[in-house]
């Protein structure tokens, strides 16, 4: 085992050692580790990708943690330029500003602030803002764009430093970042220190119920240490005297959940009914029991056979296939299924910095979106299936000209 990796021997929420391994996705490179042409001949670091269930509290998490310095110090992931994502952030900023009556004295802190996209919306609305992100390269971009940013990992120590320097925050946001954090107790104690007594902590993460139901196995990768259902999350926040006051299921990232927390108050909790309903759905889906995960692993294996058979068949007919969306999840799928350059001629992606690079592990070249129409391959396998509708809408001419899209998840469809 590589020494850049720490084995997880007890649950990061409840500490139980009753952990059940249920899905082994092999030993693969970090899926955001895109390669330059000159690096293709060098050997790549690869890390085990296996998932386990805590049979005590129900947290699903990886069996290993790759050193965050390897994954995040020079993080190339920039918030996807997508209408759906932008709408989601805009909705969150406006709703928060209005509902919590923010003004120019309110400090909004964003944990995992990336390039500052969310905070720039708050800034335009007129609040004070502060980004916190360990990726030095992204912090620099954000600062250049006028978003003050601390290039630090968030935890109690960082929270104390920020509170001294900027005062307490009225709003703390953490979108799609909680899954990246190993020390969840450090996160919660940091939030508890930094948030004002009347403040709100807002988070959004992919919802385990959707992941399991839709077989979204490719969203499981090294950066995502935990996969949350509500039960273990509530167990965690309860220890820090927080309660959920709003819960919303959202369609992004294959199904996410947005939670708003406040410090516990004696008044009746208005979100209780919805929370109880979701907890009952989780129980019915068997999310706290290993049986559901044994079945999930079997379904993933069936999907692999079905997709590979289909692609091999297409290749036998001498037809050409490309990938669409050089998403990290696509790199998990191609590595785990063994889909390489002999199967996919190239992968199309709208992100300028990915174009000209190669995917980790499978070394498939990445090309700009215009190539689809000019080249007209017979099939385009949508690896960024979370954006399938947006992509197909954008590329209507490709289908009109006879091209076909293959969507692998939740079940294989040809359109
Ligand atoms: P993303 O959603 O960020 O997924 P992951 O978290 O798995 O990396 O990746 C989506 C990728 O798809 C991203 O590289 C941009 C690309 N993309 C396009 O090429 N065209 C599009 O129209 C959209 C919406 C995304």
Short mmCIF file of C-alpha atoms and ligand atoms in Angstrom, two decimals:
data_model
loop_
_atom_site.label_atom_id
_atom_site.label_comp_id
_atom_site.label_asym_id
_atom_site.label_seq_id
_atom_site.Cartn_x
_atom_site.Cartn_y
_atom_site.Cartn_z
CA UNK A 1 0.00 0.00 0.00
CA UNK A 2 1.21 3.47 -0.93
CA UNK A 3 2.32 5.57 2.06
CA UNK A 4 0.58 8.64 0.67
CA UNK A 5 -2.60 6.88 1.74
CA UNK A 6 -4.24 6.45 5.14
CA UNK A 7 -6.46 3.45 5.80
CA UNK A 8 -9.85 4.20 7.39
CA UNK A 9 -10.30 1.68 10.19
CA UNK A 10 -13.16 3.35 12.02
CA UNK A 11 -16.15 5.41 10.99
CA UNK A 12 -15.30 9.12 10.73
CA UNK A 13 -18.65 10.05 12.26
CA UNK A 14 -19.37 7.58 15.08
CA UNK A 15 -16.01 5.82 15.49
CA UNK A 16 -17.46 2.30 15.07
CA UNK A 17 -15.18 -0.38 13.64
CA UNK A 18 -18.10 -2.36 12.28
CA UNK A 19 -17.36 -1.53 8.65
CA UNK A 20 -18.60 -3.58 5.72
CA UNK A 21 -16.73 -3.34 2.39
CA UNK A 22 -19.13 -3.63 -0.52
CA UNK A 23 -17.71 -2.13 -3.72
CA UNK A 24 -14.21 -2.47 -5.12
CA UNK A 25 -13.61 -0.17 -8.10
CA UNK A 26 -9.99 -1.25 -8.45
CA UNK A 27 -6.71 0.62 -8.18
CA UNK A 28 -6.97 3.73 -10.35
CA UNK A 29 -5.39 7.21 -10.66
CA UNK A 30 -6.99 10.30 -9.08
CA UNK A 31 -9.75 11.01 -11.63
CA UNK A 32 -9.03 14.75 -11.84
CA UNK A 33 -5.36 14.06 -12.61
CA UNK A 34 -5.40 14.95 -16.32
CA UNK A 35 -2.11 14.43 -18.16
CA UNK A 36 -0.03 16.40 -20.63
CA UNK A 37 1.23 14.56 -23.72
CA UNK A 38 4.80 14.51 -22.37
CA UNK A 39 3.61 12.76 -19.16
CA UNK A 40 1.94 9.84 -20.93
CA UNK A 41 5.04 7.65 -20.82
CA UNK A 42 5.65 8.28 -17.09
CA UNK A 43 4.12 5.96 -14.52
CA UNK A 44 1.02 7.28 -12.78
CA UNK A 45 0.27 6.96 -9.07
CA UNK A 46 -2.75 4.76 -8.54
CA UNK A 47 -4.80 4.30 -5.41
CA UNK A 48 -7.31 1.73 -4.20
CA UNK A 49 -10.94 2.79 -4.62
CA UNK A 50 -13.17 0.77 -2.31
CA UNK A 51 -16.32 1.70 -0.44
CA UNK A 52 -17.58 0.62 2.98
CA UNK A 53 -20.74 0.98 5.09
CA UNK A 54 -20.62 1.78 8.80
CA UNK A 55 -23.10 -0.72 10.17
CA UNK A 56 -23.55 1.40 13.27
CA UNK A 57 -24.52 4.89 12.00
CA UNK A 58 -25.03 4.21 8.28
CA UNK A 59 -22.22 6.38 6.86
CA UNK A 60 -20.90 5.16 3.52
CA UNK A 61 -17.24 6.05 3.05
CA UNK A 62 -14.04 5.08 1.30
CA UNK A 63 -11.64 2.62 2.89
CA UNK A 64 -8.68 4.96 2.21
CA UNK A 65 -7.85 8.64 2.33
CA UNK A 66 -5.31 9.87 -0.20
CA UNK A 67 -3.24 12.72 1.24
CA UNK A 68 -5.29 15.89 0.50
CA UNK A 69 -2.07 17.69 -0.50
CA UNK A 70 -1.83 15.30 -3.47
CA UNK A 71 -5.45 15.88 -4.45
CA UNK A 72 -6.11 19.55 -3.71
CA UNK A 73 -2.99 21.74 -3.51
CA UNK A 74 -3.06 22.39 -7.22
CA UNK A 75 -6.67 21.53 -7.84
CA UNK A 76 -7.66 21.73 -11.48
CA UNK A 77 -11.35 21.36 -10.89
CA UNK A 78 -13.07 24.65 -11.64
CA UNK A 79 -16.82 24.89 -11.03
CA UNK A 80 -18.40 23.58 -14.26
CA UNK A 81 -19.58 26.26 -16.66
CA UNK A 82 -23.11 25.01 -16.89
CA UNK A 83 -26.48 26.74 -16.90
CA UNK A 84 -27.84 24.28 -14.34
CA UNK A 85 -24.96 24.90 -11.95
CA UNK A 86 -25.13 28.66 -12.33
CA UNK A 87 -28.90 28.64 -11.76
CA UNK A 88 -28.38 26.55 -8.64
CA UNK A 89 -25.87 29.02 -7.18
CA UNK A 90 -27.97 32.05 -8.13
CA UNK A 91 -31.05 30.49 -6.53
CA UNK A 92 -29.08 29.84 -3.34
CA UNK A 93 -27.58 33.34 -3.10
CA UNK A 94 -30.85 35.24 -3.73
CA UNK A 95 -32.93 32.99 -1.46
CA UNK A 96 -30.40 33.28 1.37
CA UNK A 97 -30.08 37.06 1.00
CA UNK A 98 -33.87 37.51 1.08
CA UNK A 99 -34.82 34.89 3.71
CA UNK A 100 -32.16 35.85 6.24
CA UNK A 101 -32.39 39.61 5.63
CA UNK A 102 -28.69 40.01 4.91
CA UNK A 103 -27.14 43.46 4.56
CA UNK A 104 -23.74 45.07 4.08
CA UNK A 105 -22.66 44.16 7.60
CA UNK A 106 -23.36 40.39 7.13
CA UNK A 107 -20.32 38.22 6.55
CA UNK A 108 -20.83 35.23 4.23
CA UNK A 109 -18.06 32.61 4.39
CA UNK A 110 -17.83 29.88 1.78
CA UNK A 111 -15.91 26.72 2.64
CA UNK A 112 -14.42 25.19 -0.52
CA UNK A 113 -14.95 28.49 -2.32
CA UNK A 114 -13.16 27.32 -5.50
CA UNK A 115 -12.84 30.26 -7.93
CA UNK A 116 -15.27 32.40 -5.88
CA UNK A 117 -18.33 31.88 -8.15
CA UNK A 118 -20.87 31.69 -5.31
CA UNK A 119 -19.34 34.51 -3.28
CA UNK A 120 -19.28 36.89 -6.23
CA UNK A 121 -23.10 36.56 -6.31
CA UNK A 122 -23.30 37.47 -2.61
CA UNK A 123 -20.83 40.32 -3.14
CA UNK A 124 -23.02 41.73 -5.92
CA UNK A 125 -26.00 41.57 -3.59
CA UNK A 126 -24.00 43.72 -1.15
CA UNK A 127 -22.75 41.46 1.66
CA UNK A 128 -19.20 41.02 3.00
CA UNK A 129 -17.64 37.80 1.72
CA UNK A 130 -14.73 35.51 2.53
CA UNK A 131 -13.64 32.39 0.67
CA UNK A 132 -11.77 29.49 2.27
CA UNK A 133 -10.11 26.97 -0.02
CA UNK A 134 -6.90 24.94 0.32
CA UNK A 135 -6.14 25.14 -3.43
CA UNK A 136 -3.55 27.93 -3.77
CA UNK A 137 -4.08 28.25 -7.52
CA UNK A 138 -7.84 28.76 -7.14
CA UNK A 139 -7.48 31.16 -4.20
CA UNK A 140 -5.24 33.31 -6.40
CA UNK A 141 -7.88 33.40 -9.17
CA UNK A 142 -10.60 34.31 -6.66
CA UNK A 143 -8.52 37.10 -5.09
CA UNK A 144 -7.77 38.49 -8.53
CA UNK A 145 -11.53 38.53 -9.15
CA UNK A 146 -12.08 40.59 -6.02
CA UNK A 147 -13.08 37.78 -3.63
CA UNK A 148 -10.96 37.78 -0.45
CA UNK A 149 -9.87 34.19 0.11
CA UNK A 150 -7.86 32.32 2.74
CA UNK A 151 -5.94 29.45 1.09
CA UNK A 152 -6.40 27.06 4.01
CA UNK A 153 -8.02 23.74 4.91
CA UNK A 154 -11.04 24.52 7.09
CA UNK A 155 -11.12 23.27 10.69
CA UNK A 156 -11.23 24.68 14.21
CA UNK A 157 -7.81 26.34 13.91
CA UNK A 158 -8.68 28.13 10.65
CA UNK A 159 -12.08 29.11 12.10
CA UNK A 160 -10.38 30.75 15.09
CA UNK A 161 -7.98 32.66 12.84
CA UNK A 162 -10.86 33.87 10.62
CA UNK A 163 -13.04 34.87 13.55
CA UNK A 164 -10.19 36.99 14.97
CA UNK A 165 -9.46 38.63 11.64
CA UNK A 166 -12.97 39.13 10.19
CA UNK A 167 -15.45 38.51 13.04
CA UNK A 168 -18.24 35.92 13.15
CA UNK A 169 -20.16 34.88 10.05
CA UNK A 170 -23.91 35.26 9.63
CA UNK A 171 -23.89 32.65 6.86
CA UNK A 172 -21.49 29.77 6.25
CA UNK A 173 -21.92 27.87 3.00
CA UNK A 174 -20.25 24.59 2.04
CA UNK A 175 -21.42 23.28 -1.31
CA UNK A 176 -20.17 19.98 -2.66
CA UNK A 177 -17.22 20.00 -0.32
CA UNK A 178 -18.27 18.14 2.84
CA UNK A 179 -17.61 14.83 1.07
CA UNK A 180 -13.98 15.93 0.62
CA UNK A 181 -13.35 16.46 4.33
CA UNK A 182 -11.78 13.72 6.42
CA UNK A 183 -12.13 15.38 9.81
CA UNK A 184 -15.88 16.02 10.01
CA UNK A 185 -15.70 16.74 13.72
CA UNK A 186 -13.06 19.43 13.01
CA UNK A 187 -15.38 20.88 10.36
CA UNK A 188 -18.38 21.05 12.68
CA UNK A 189 -16.44 22.46 15.63
CA UNK A 190 -14.94 25.09 13.27
CA UNK A 191 -18.41 26.03 12.01
CA UNK A 192 -19.72 26.16 15.55
CA UNK A 193 -16.93 28.60 16.49
CA UNK A 194 -17.24 30.84 13.43
CA UNK A 195 -21.02 31.08 13.06
CA UNK A 196 -22.82 33.87 14.93
CA UNK A 197 -25.52 32.85 17.44
CA UNK A 198 -28.27 33.80 14.95
CA UNK A 199 -26.34 32.47 11.93
CA UNK A 200 -27.13 29.76 9.39
CA UNK A 201 -24.96 27.03 7.98
CA UNK A 202 -25.98 25.94 4.48
CA UNK A 203 -24.65 22.85 2.79
CA UNK A 204 -25.37 20.82 -0.29
CA UNK A 205 -24.07 17.36 -1.12
CA UNK A 206 -24.94 14.46 -3.42
CA UNK A 207 -27.62 12.37 -1.70
CA UNK A 208 -26.85 8.71 -1.08
CA UNK A 209 -30.47 7.75 -1.74
CA UNK A 210 -30.11 9.02 -5.33
CA UNK A 211 -26.64 7.50 -5.75
CA UNK A 212 -27.88 4.02 -4.82
CA UNK A 213 -31.23 4.25 -6.63
CA UNK A 214 -29.66 5.51 -9.88
CA UNK A 215 -26.52 3.34 -9.74
CA UNK A 216 -24.29 6.44 -9.82
CA UNK A 217 -21.23 4.36 -8.88
CA UNK A 218 -18.90 6.61 -10.90
CA UNK A 219 -19.45 9.50 -8.47
CA UNK A 220 -17.50 7.37 -6.00
CA UNK A 221 -13.84 8.40 -6.20
CA UNK A 222 -10.84 9.33 -4.07
CA UNK A 223 -11.80 12.98 -3.57
CA UNK A 224 -15.20 11.99 -2.20
CA UNK A 225 -14.43 10.44 1.14
CA UNK A 226 -18.05 10.17 2.38
CA UNK A 227 -21.50 9.56 0.82
CA UNK A 228 -24.22 10.88 3.09
CA UNK A 229 -27.72 9.84 3.90
CA UNK A 230 -29.58 11.95 6.47
CA UNK A 231 -29.32 9.53 9.40
CA UNK A 232 -25.54 9.73 9.99
CA UNK A 233 -25.52 13.44 9.11
CA UNK A 234 -28.14 14.20 11.77
CA UNK A 235 -26.18 12.10 14.27
CA UNK A 236 -23.13 14.30 13.54
CA UNK A 237 -24.74 17.76 13.69
CA UNK A 238 -26.67 16.84 16.81
CA UNK A 239 -23.35 16.51 18.67
CA UNK A 240 -22.63 20.18 17.87
CA UNK A 241 -26.11 21.38 18.84
CA UNK A 242 -27.20 22.18 15.31
CA UNK A 243 -30.59 21.36 13.83
CA UNK A 244 -31.83 21.29 10.24
CA UNK A 245 -34.45 23.97 9.52
CA UNK A 246 -34.80 23.41 5.81
CA UNK A 247 -34.28 20.42 3.56
CA UNK A 248 -34.61 20.42 -0.22
CA UNK A 249 -33.84 17.72 -2.76
CA UNK A 250 -32.16 19.18 -5.85
CA UNK A 251 -31.61 17.66 -9.26
CA UNK A 252 -27.96 18.62 -9.72
CA UNK A 253 -25.05 16.15 -9.58
CA UNK A 254 -27.41 13.22 -10.13
CA UNK A 255 -29.50 14.20 -7.08
CA UNK A 256 -28.35 16.33 -4.17
CA UNK A 257 -29.74 17.58 -0.92
CA UNK A 258 -29.58 21.17 0.36
CA UNK A 259 -29.71 21.60 4.12
CA UNK A 260 -29.95 24.77 6.20
CA UNK A 261 -28.89 24.49 9.84
CA UNK A 262 -29.22 26.74 12.86
CA UNK A 263 -28.22 26.31 16.48
CA UNK A 264 -30.89 24.26 18.28
CA UNK A 265 -33.80 26.38 19.47
CA UNK A 266 -36.60 25.37 21.84
CA UNK A 267 -39.32 26.14 19.22
CA UNK A 268 -40.86 23.28 17.21
CA UNK A 269 -38.64 22.38 14.23
CA UNK A 270 -40.43 23.30 11.00
CA UNK A 271 -38.45 20.80 8.91
CA UNK A 272 -39.26 17.78 11.10
CA UNK A 273 -42.05 16.40 8.91
CA UNK A 274 -39.90 16.43 5.73
CA UNK A 275 -36.93 14.99 7.59
CA UNK A 276 -39.03 12.15 9.01
CA UNK A 277 -40.36 11.44 5.54
CA UNK A 278 -36.87 11.27 4.01
CA UNK A 279 -35.59 9.12 6.87
CA UNK A 280 -38.45 6.70 6.20
CA UNK A 281 -37.48 6.59 2.49
CA UNK A 282 -33.86 5.84 3.47
CA UNK A 283 -34.99 3.02 5.74
CA UNK A 284 -37.26 1.51 3.09
CA UNK A 285 -34.38 1.65 0.57
CA UNK A 286 -32.29 -0.32 3.08
CA UNK A 287 -29.58 2.34 3.30
CA UNK A 288 -28.53 1.30 6.81
CA UNK A 289 -28.21 -2.37 5.96
CA UNK A 290 -25.55 -4.20 3.98
CA UNK A 291 -28.07 -6.10 1.82
CA UNK A 292 -28.84 -2.99 -0.24
CA UNK A 293 -25.13 -2.50 -0.93
CA UNK A 294 -24.56 -6.11 -1.99
CA UNK A 295 -27.35 -5.59 -4.52
CA UNK A 296 -25.87 -2.24 -5.61
CA UNK A 297 -22.47 -3.84 -6.30
CA UNK A 298 -24.20 -6.53 -8.37
CA UNK A 299 -26.11 -3.92 -10.38
CA UNK A 300 -22.87 -2.04 -11.10
CA UNK A 301 -21.28 -5.24 -12.33
CA UNK A 302 -24.32 -5.90 -14.60
CA UNK A 303 -24.08 -2.36 -15.99
CA UNK A 304 -20.41 -2.95 -16.82
CA UNK A 305 -21.19 -6.12 -18.79
CA UNK A 306 -24.12 -4.51 -20.60
CA UNK A 307 -22.25 -1.33 -21.61
CA UNK A 308 -19.10 -3.15 -22.68
CA UNK A 309 -21.09 -5.60 -24.80
CA UNK A 310 -22.85 -2.70 -26.48
CA UNK A 311 -19.64 -0.79 -27.23
CA UNK A 312 -17.88 -3.93 -28.52
CA UNK A 313 -20.85 -4.58 -30.80
CA UNK A 314 -20.72 -1.05 -32.21
CA UNK A 315 -16.97 -1.36 -32.84
CA UNK A 316 -17.53 -4.69 -34.63
CA UNK A 317 -19.80 -2.81 -37.03
CA UNK A 318 -16.78 -0.54 -37.74
CA UNK A 319 -18.59 2.48 -36.28
CA UNK A 320 -16.87 5.25 -34.34
CA UNK A 321 -17.55 6.23 -30.75
CA UNK A 322 -16.35 9.25 -28.76
CA UNK A 323 -16.91 10.27 -25.15
CA UNK A 324 -18.71 13.47 -24.15
CA UNK A 325 -17.61 15.31 -20.98
CA UNK A 326 -14.18 14.64 -19.48
CA UNK A 327 -15.75 14.57 -16.03
CA UNK A 328 -13.98 12.95 -13.10
CA UNK A 329 -16.89 10.48 -12.98
CA UNK A 330 -16.18 9.58 -16.61
CA UNK A 331 -12.61 8.77 -15.67
CA UNK A 332 -13.87 6.43 -12.95
CA UNK A 333 -16.22 4.73 -15.40
CA UNK A 334 -13.64 4.33 -18.18
CA UNK A 335 -10.93 3.09 -15.80
CA UNK A 336 -13.19 0.66 -13.95
CA UNK A 337 -14.81 -0.67 -17.15
CA UNK A 338 -11.49 -0.69 -19.06
CA UNK A 339 -12.75 1.63 -21.82
CA UNK A 340 -9.65 2.99 -23.53
CA UNK A 341 -8.58 4.84 -26.67
CA UNK A 342 -9.28 1.80 -28.85
CA UNK A 343 -12.95 2.14 -27.90
CA UNK A 344 -13.33 5.96 -27.66
CA UNK A 345 -11.46 7.99 -30.30
CA UNK A 346 -11.42 11.04 -28.03
CA UNK A 347 -13.50 12.80 -25.39
CA UNK A 348 -15.20 16.14 -26.03
CA UNK A 349 -15.17 18.76 -23.31
CA UNK A 350 -16.12 22.43 -23.13
CA UNK A 351 -13.50 23.30 -20.47
CA UNK A 352 -10.58 25.07 -22.18
CA UNK A 353 -7.92 23.88 -19.68
CA UNK A 354 -8.86 20.19 -20.23
CA UNK A 355 -8.67 20.44 -24.04
CA UNK A 356 -5.37 19.08 -25.37
CA UNK A 357 -4.81 16.99 -22.22
CA UNK A 358 -5.34 13.23 -21.75
CA UNK A 359 -7.52 11.39 -19.26
CA UNK A 360 -5.78 9.73 -16.31
CA UNK A 361 -5.32 5.97 -16.61
CA UNK A 362 -6.95 5.44 -19.98
CA UNK A 363 -5.03 8.25 -21.75
CA UNK A 364 -7.89 9.31 -24.02
CA UNK A 365 -7.27 12.70 -25.71
CA UNK A 366 -9.63 15.59 -24.93
CA UNK A 367 -10.96 17.78 -27.75
CA UNK A 368 -13.16 20.91 -27.94
CA UNK A 369 -16.93 20.65 -28.35
CA UNK A 370 -16.95 21.91 -31.98
CA UNK A 371 -15.23 18.69 -33.01
CA UNK A 372 -18.45 16.66 -32.61
CA UNK A 373 -20.20 18.30 -35.57
CA UNK A 374 -17.15 18.67 -37.78
CA UNK A 375 -16.12 15.03 -37.24
CA UNK A 376 -19.56 13.37 -36.89
CA UNK A 377 -18.61 10.13 -35.07
CA UNK A 378 -21.50 7.61 -35.08
CA UNK A 379 -21.95 7.56 -31.31
CA UNK A 380 -21.17 9.88 -28.38
CA UNK A 381 -21.13 8.23 -24.96
CA UNK A 382 -22.18 10.93 -22.47
CA UNK A 383 -19.78 10.47 -19.56
CA UNK A 384 -21.01 13.72 -17.94
CA UNK A 385 -24.50 12.12 -17.72
CA UNK A 386 -25.55 14.69 -15.08
CA UNK A 387 -25.57 17.22 -17.94
CA UNK A 388 -27.10 14.88 -20.57
CA UNK A 389 -30.16 17.07 -21.26
CA UNK A 390 -28.10 20.25 -21.52
CA UNK A 391 -25.55 18.57 -23.81
CA UNK A 392 -28.16 17.00 -26.13
CA UNK A 393 -30.02 20.30 -26.36
CA UNK A 394 -26.78 22.09 -27.28
CA UNK A 395 -25.87 19.44 -29.85
CA UNK A 396 -29.27 19.03 -31.54
CA UNK A 397 -27.64 19.35 -34.97
CA UNK A 398 -25.49 16.25 -34.27
CA UNK A 399 -28.61 14.11 -33.75
CA UNK A 400 -30.30 15.74 -36.77
CA UNK A 401 -27.24 14.75 -38.85
CA UNK A 402 -27.63 11.12 -37.75
CA UNK A 403 -25.37 10.99 -34.68
CA UNK A 404 -26.53 9.05 -31.63
CA UNK A 405 -25.99 9.66 -27.92
CA UNK A 406 -25.48 6.84 -25.43
CA UNK A 407 -26.36 7.70 -21.83
CA UNK A 408 -24.94 5.09 -19.44
CA UNK A 409 -26.59 6.08 -16.13
CA UNK A 410 -29.06 5.41 -14.46
CA UNK A 411 -29.71 2.87 -17.20
CA UNK A 412 -28.26 2.58 -20.67
CA UNK A 413 -30.23 4.58 -23.24
CA UNK A 414 -29.52 5.37 -26.89
CA UNK A 415 -31.03 8.61 -28.20
P1 LIG B 1 -18.63 17.72 -13.70
O1 LIG B 1 -20.08 17.89 -13.66
O2 LIG B 1 -17.79 18.77 -13.10
O3 LIG B 1 -18.39 16.30 -13.09
P2 LIG B 1 -17.26 15.67 -12.16
O4 LIG B 1 -17.56 16.24 -10.80
O5 LIG B 1 -17.54 14.22 -12.30
O6 LIG B 1 -15.93 16.10 -12.73
O7 LIG B 1 -18.08 17.49 -15.17
C1 LIG B 1 -18.78 17.82 -16.29
C2 LIG B 1 -17.81 17.91 -17.45
O8 LIG B 1 -18.59 18.00 -18.62
C3 LIG B 1 -16.93 19.14 -17.37
O9 LIG B 1 -15.58 18.81 -17.67
C4 LIG B 1 -17.50 20.06 -18.44
C5 LIG B 1 -18.15 19.11 -19.39
N1 LIG B 1 -19.29 19.69 -20.10
C6 LIG B 1 -19.22 19.82 -21.48
O10 LIG B 1 -18.20 19.43 -22.10
N2 LIG B 1 -20.28 20.37 -22.15
C7 LIG B 1 -21.39 20.82 -21.50
O11 LIG B 1 -22.33 21.32 -22.13
C8 LIG B 1 -21.44 20.67 -20.07
C9 LIG B 1 -22.67 21.13 -19.32
C10 LIG B 1 -20.38 20.10 -19.41
#
